[in-house]
């Protein structure tokens, strides 16, 4: 049967159905089903979130000052971003402002997360879609060294001996017969295109990035006490600053600041000398593979983040851009109002929830989370042994958020499209530079690789912003301001009887919003609309497919029984399922 | 009222303190004693000593325990190493806890070797129908439904019930939870840990144990209020001595009428 | 762990001849795109003692335990995965997906029956027939039980697997259930924390590999070496606690001097973990050092012990929501008021009786 969706896709579920469950190398549990035609091209795609924990239900009746800790546990991969969103929502509701230093520290932590998450995503969750570590055994270490010096001349780890050592270690590993994480990979699939030297270089960086990422997060450890799941605070940040007084060793002091500064440099170097060059090098070999654009050229959404000044969230004061683009019209960037009941709404007609009334969309302040698990009449298998889902009915634990009725893509690519369309200077320069380096047109951005490249560019931009806010904080401290928290409204007796607020951030995977209603000092309703809720959303009542589903459409598969291409495109979003369903 | 003072023994009284005898509160010797001397020796010296030491220890435990839960404002006497304010509060708590513990074990020992009344706190004669009817009688007395109270040698049945729940069970609860908390600081393998560490594992979370211990304190406070009130009230309104009994050990009676 | 059979042992046990074993090795080499020169090497490796296989399954969770694990500095996570264990199944990191991933799991279970370690992150929900967490179209709890059946030992990573954690917080809508309440017949090592410290995680694993035995556990099944003392017992702010010097408000003078966070709700006195000694991320800091109290993240039910900023637990029972002092003072107040009324009535009655007696006289 063929269906034309309102958002412009033609679905045909007559071909062979292929099921991928679990979708691995993502956070959380996901299932994907596609139909391929007899050419092996995907003609229908079904994305399913296969977990739900009920955080929105659990948050009811709690102290709003504690909400950050609960929501932070929505996800350990984008750790901290929900916490930041949560404290912003509560501060918005209660009219709490934060000191400048707190703004700088929060920004540094949020940027640090972006950088960390992007690096770990690219090397540890995504690289194996493009890079074949087994093939790396055939590489010539000397040629690899030359390749390294060509693409990343400033990276010190580049000698032939270094690559030989890594290769030997890899050899020993493969020869052990215990392939561990690489077991049953698709290593002889023709979709892998890199020469052995590029494979060896990238595999080496897989290991280097694994060592590096644990350094990157130490900024969270210094300001938040630990990572994953650093600590946050309504009204500011919990770490006091004391650079020259009695007992300064118990606070953020010069030693700590130097530590942060060093890590900022370390991040900057790795991204500039390894990450960006790798993306360009690998992208160069795959630039013919331009599938997976999905919604990115049509409908994208960003809330914006990284306010230059404390408490000022106006769009022109945000370093990461805000705006919505629909119907592929890049000439018009719409403003986004999270308080407007008509703009952001969530639908559950194809999700395992109920509002009691079909076809309805709810703004998050009025949001309802009531689970209802049931399979459609055409599903195959049983309730507890699903063979094939029925996408005409309910089929996912993810809700379907829509902006003015449109399914939207969010994430680094969405941010970069919005930024590019708005003429954001840094973003424009970066994008143009990349397109030139790869010698591809702007349209190439709207693809799986475009998503992966935007993420790398964003990591680079974030390293610069991280430095900017570090310097800003140092100037502020120098000028005698070391405040980090505002406690004027800490006590619930100072709060209004009823209040509602919204907190917005740009999480690594895209636009993130928390909506809170507070009554008598307790949470009355709490709703999260999360990046992967947008991207991974099932169909809505009008039949619009979500970003994951759209991106898989019309992709040819080299071997339909081996889901390399599906993984590639899904991974380019960096799906986070624990986030999406929460 | 008859002219005879109660200071003259009344050997003719057919069966003095019928109720107390039937509930097991008055022994044959007690009855004999009252025929001869108009008073009964109830609380032996060790019990009285224990009572007052115990009361003092509990008072200290309540005050210090409250502060452990909600510390006083920060005091700036000197650098941390020179100052031990909170440490002393906790020390006082633990010292009083030791006294309480030793005292309670002693009191249990005395229940075996002491007189008949030394045992009364530790059990409830729930199979004694007469005892139950006396419980209801006392209840009615406290509800102003009885004109005149009865005479008892040891505790009246209602007091006995309160003692059993708040002291025998209540203090045990405080000792158990207290020592389980203490075991955390003393460390695994220490004596308190070997004795009480299992309780923490049972409760599952140290904070829950703190809360239980803390709630226990308030139960003891409630007991104290009632206990002291009842002691003074009965001293005035009942037909027997109360407060002085816990000082001298002797129960005297204000009249020699039988019930 | 010494009894781990080699791959060759297993094949021989299943009646496979040396010849077909060698054939298998050359097929493996071919499948990996390696030349015939690799065949003897692969054969040799398969005949010698293998790295201990680890199956790492994920239930309801936030994956932060995995994230923590890869932060390990000593040993480095890459060394653990490349040289110490064989991480044969871990849906968060493995290359394969779908059927190929499930095949990798079955293969390891088959081949190393009774000899692999099962690491569990997250927990199974039991409501809705387990379908709040689905893997391969089926409830996660089935995968967990299947993988547990032949495991040598189970490690429960983090607060989720050990106690239930955030999804099990009241009202626990999915009935998220810790591993030891589902798997009753296997040794289970709980490594709680939300997440646990990276070096504690790798420390537990390397202990098992190095000393060839399970670590000694406390009464609640946690390794004594990391969980036998509270944060508070080794907290560097302890002298301020004993002195009675507390942070009274966020960012006050006392906070800047690093005083004790007890009044800000620090749960260090009730939390067993290694944070104040091992510290986090290669020893850089830990929550208290960075100014926020411990929230008790390695304790059973730490989400439901009242607000994180209250020293005293909020008690939610019969609809009341107060702490022990509020409940206690209220009851004491009621009792005291009752006593006062009772005393007044008693005095009145007594006065009445006296005047009556007088009249009778
Ligand atoms: C009538 C008897 C007792 C009362 C009223 C009492 C009261 C209290 C109170 C209110 C607390 C504070 C609880 C909190 O909220 O954290 C406390 C703590 C404590 N009590 Fe007791 N307690 C009693 C007996 C004992 C005994 C027999 C011990 C045994 C050693 C003990 C040991 C402790 C310990 C170790 C703490 C925790 C101290 C800390 O966390 O620093 N208590 N007590
Ligand atoms: C923490 C405070 C107190 C506690 C825990 C306490 C506990 C007890 C206990 C357990 C007994 C029974 C003794 C036994 O049978 O061995 C008792 C009896 C008694 N207490 Fe207290 N007591 C306290 C304070 C006081 C005070 C302040 C008074 C005086 C006003 C008092 C007066 C008495 C009297 C008169 C008796 C004897 C009752 C009778 O004759 O039946 N108590 N108390
Ligand atoms: N989707 C998502 Fe997150 C992110 N980035 C959060 O908001 O990953 Ni877990
Ligand atoms: S224990 Fe905490 S950190 Fe670990 S998966 Fe669960 S929620 Fe995440
Ligand atoms: S900061 Fe917390 S753990 Fe440290 S001494 Fe104070 S109460 Fe104990
Ligand atoms: S919150 Fe957790 S990380 Fe350590 S200091 Fe407390 S156990
Ligand atoms: Mg939601």
Short mmCIF file of C-alpha atoms in Angstrom, two decimals, chain A residues 10 13 34 95 145 183 185 200 276 352 418 423 436 446 478 541 558 568:
data_model
loop_
_atom_site.label_atom_id
_atom_site.label_comp_id
_atom_site.label_asym_id
_atom_site.label_seq_id
_atom_site.Cartn_x
_atom_site.Cartn_y
_atom_site.Cartn_z
CA UNK A 10 5.76 8.39 -0.22
CA UNK A 13 5.11 -1.08 2.87
CA UNK A 34 11.88 -0.85 7.16
CA UNK A 95 11.50 34.48 38.96
CA UNK A 145 51.78 8.04 9.16
CA UNK A 183 32.18 -9.53 16.92
CA UNK A 185 30.31 -6.72 12.65
CA UNK A 200 44.06 2.27 10.79
CA UNK A 276 37.80 17.80 12.23
CA UNK A 352 1.85 4.01 23.69
CA UNK A 418 19.14 27.76 11.21
CA UNK A 423 23.65 34.53 8.66
CA UNK A 436 35.13 24.12 0.08
CA UNK A 446 21.18 17.79 3.95
CA UNK A 478 39.40 40.01 38.61
CA UNK A 541 -2.47 12.11 13.87
CA UNK A 558 23.99 -3.05 -0.31
CA UNK A 568 24.76 4.90 9.48
#
